[in-house]
Amino acid sequence: MCSLETYQIDLKGLTEDESVREYSLDDDFFQALNGSQLEHGSLHVSVSIRKTSGFFDFQFHTEGTVTVTCDRCLDDMEQPIASDNRLMVKLGDTYCDDDGDTVTVDENEGMLDLSWFLYEFIMLAIPIKHVHAPGKCNSAMTQKLEELSGAVRSGKEEAETVDPRWSKLTELKNKM
């Protein structure tokens, strides 16, 4: 079981101007997060924290893979992830993360939980379209999809089904 306390950063306790934290995220990390859409993955995250006057500059470098569902065949697939993200953190009166890439942490508490930020950066690195490489999809599902979509047509049949509005527009275009 993964303890999310591992991802707590004590901002007041940072003594060096720059420090680095390394995290290995696996299935336990995703299961520990409430509301996570991902369940499986293996990622390495390197977090560089630079302390400046009034701000903490967090640089995240993430590499690894997550398991997502293929949009075409609905089988699980490994999706490679590689991303670099930045987060600015400052101490203030109350916690606030409404300001884009800047987060304000309560000065009295001084703790920043990175777990949800790590998850969001991973989710943002996943492409919108999840599709296996050509030829890697489940062949039975691909065949059924082609049958039901009517994608298998002859060139002659497709030429006959051209919408007449498009043919008129093509004629107008050819006159110019």
XYZ file of C-alpha atoms in Angstrom:
176
model
C 0.000 0.000 0.000
C 1.268 3.449 -0.915
C 1.354 6.211 1.671
C 0.703 9.618 0.155
C 2.664 11.173 3.026
C 5.776 10.406 0.965
C 4.756 13.202 -1.402
C 4.465 15.874 1.320
C 7.076 18.620 1.079
C 7.844 20.716 4.159
C 8.603 24.054 2.525
C 9.744 25.668 5.772
C 12.140 22.786 6.373
C 14.002 23.212 3.070
C 17.454 24.453 4.016
C 19.325 24.204 0.741
C 18.883 26.589 -2.161
C 18.231 23.616 -4.433
C 17.185 20.065 -3.658
C 16.061 17.085 -5.695
C 13.444 14.476 -4.832
C 13.033 11.221 -6.741
C 9.774 9.264 -6.844
C 8.823 5.909 -8.375
C 5.118 5.808 -9.114
C 3.413 2.448 -9.589
C -0.045 0.871 -9.316
C -0.134 1.505 -5.558
C 0.228 5.266 -6.126
C -2.744 5.391 -8.510
C -4.894 3.250 -6.223
C -4.095 5.454 -3.205
C -5.452 8.538 -4.976
C -9.192 8.987 -4.612
C -10.850 9.608 -7.976
C -7.926 8.462 -10.094
C -8.848 7.420 -13.639
C -5.555 5.566 -14.037
C -5.014 2.285 -12.266
C -1.738 0.988 -13.673
C 1.567 2.564 -14.482
C 5.275 2.619 -13.865
C 6.852 6.053 -13.830
C 9.912 7.788 -12.504
C 9.571 11.425 -11.420
C 12.434 13.727 -10.592
C 11.480 16.939 -8.776
C 13.992 19.753 -8.554
C 13.089 22.366 -5.943
C 14.831 25.731 -6.115
C 14.298 28.119 -3.238
C 14.279 31.813 -4.203
C 13.203 34.901 -2.308
C 9.493 34.480 -1.672
C 9.004 31.546 -4.094
C 9.793 27.887 -4.519
C 10.351 26.819 -8.123
C 9.423 23.152 -8.714
C 10.644 21.488 -11.930
C 9.125 18.055 -12.639
C 10.563 15.540 -15.097
C 8.406 12.447 -15.617
C 9.197 9.325 -17.682
C 7.571 5.924 -17.864
C 4.403 4.221 -19.021
C 0.767 4.085 -17.979
C -1.906 1.610 -19.006
C -4.859 3.097 -20.881
C -7.701 1.639 -22.932
C -7.284 1.642 -26.714
C -10.016 3.762 -28.302
C -10.286 1.407 -31.261
C -10.270 -2.131 -29.854
C -10.883 -1.452 -26.123
C -7.899 -3.577 -25.034
C -5.388 -2.229 -22.532
C -2.270 -0.668 -24.006
C 0.961 0.763 -22.664
C 1.207 4.519 -23.258
C 4.691 6.022 -22.925
C 4.839 9.245 -20.923
C 7.567 11.878 -20.973
C 6.905 15.360 -19.677
C 8.518 18.376 -18.082
C 6.376 20.620 -15.900
C 6.901 23.627 -13.696
C 5.072 24.779 -10.577
C 5.674 27.961 -8.616
C 4.808 27.859 -4.907
C 4.696 30.714 -2.434
C 3.737 31.037 1.210
C 0.675 33.115 2.054
C -2.357 33.503 4.313
C -4.419 30.589 2.966
C -4.051 27.723 0.517
C -4.950 28.747 -3.046
C -4.302 27.000 -6.363
C -6.534 29.153 -8.583
C -3.686 31.174 -10.083
C -2.529 29.005 -13.012
C 0.942 27.637 -12.345
C 1.326 29.341 -8.957
C 0.136 27.736 -5.736
C -0.115 29.560 -2.434
C 0.450 27.429 0.660
C -0.714 28.445 4.135
C 2.341 29.941 5.832
C 1.392 28.489 9.225
C 1.232 24.959 7.808
C 4.056 25.169 5.259
C 3.305 21.733 3.746
C 2.706 21.044 0.052
C 1.179 17.745 -1.077
C 2.659 16.862 -4.482
C 0.604 13.699 -5.054
C -2.295 15.303 -6.919
C 0.035 17.592 -8.915
C 2.031 14.526 -10.021
C -1.186 12.824 -11.091
C -2.407 15.871 -13.031
C 0.910 16.252 -14.851
C 0.740 12.583 -15.868
C -2.864 12.936 -17.079
C -1.941 16.010 -19.124
C 0.905 14.090 -20.780
C -1.409 11.352 -22.068
C -2.453 11.987 -25.688
C -6.160 12.521 -26.303
C -6.292 9.639 -28.771
C -5.220 6.240 -27.413
C -4.644 3.799 -30.254
C -2.343 0.812 -30.618
C 0.399 0.932 -33.228
C -0.763 -0.297 -36.658
C -1.405 -4.042 -36.563
C -1.357 -4.299 -32.755
C -5.102 -3.885 -32.082
C -7.245 -6.873 -31.166
C -7.918 -8.409 -34.609
C -11.369 -9.772 -33.715
C -12.512 -6.367 -32.504
C -11.006 -4.592 -35.529
C -12.802 -6.982 -37.898
C -16.119 -6.465 -36.098
C -15.628 -2.696 -36.183
C -15.047 -2.777 -39.942
C -18.162 -4.913 -40.459
C -20.372 -2.610 -38.446
C -18.988 0.684 -39.717
C -19.376 -0.180 -43.400
C -15.788 0.871 -43.941
C -15.205 -1.928 -46.435
C -16.482 -0.412 -49.701
C -15.317 -0.620 -53.217
C -14.033 2.550 -54.889
C -16.888 2.414 -57.429
C -19.562 2.271 -54.732
C -18.004 5.189 -52.880
C -17.850 7.299 -56.041
C -21.567 6.734 -56.590
C -22.496 7.933 -53.097
C -21.054 11.471 -53.405
C -23.420 14.070 -51.972
C -24.748 16.200 -54.886
C -24.090 19.423 -52.941
C -20.381 18.631 -52.930
C -20.355 17.951 -56.642
C -21.934 21.391 -57.273
C -19.280 23.024 -55.106
C -16.576 21.150 -56.997
C -18.005 22.438 -60.290
C -17.917 26.024 -58.952
C -14.341 25.559 -57.794
C -13.259 24.201 -61.182
C -14.772 27.235 -63.003
C -12.547 29.634 -61.056
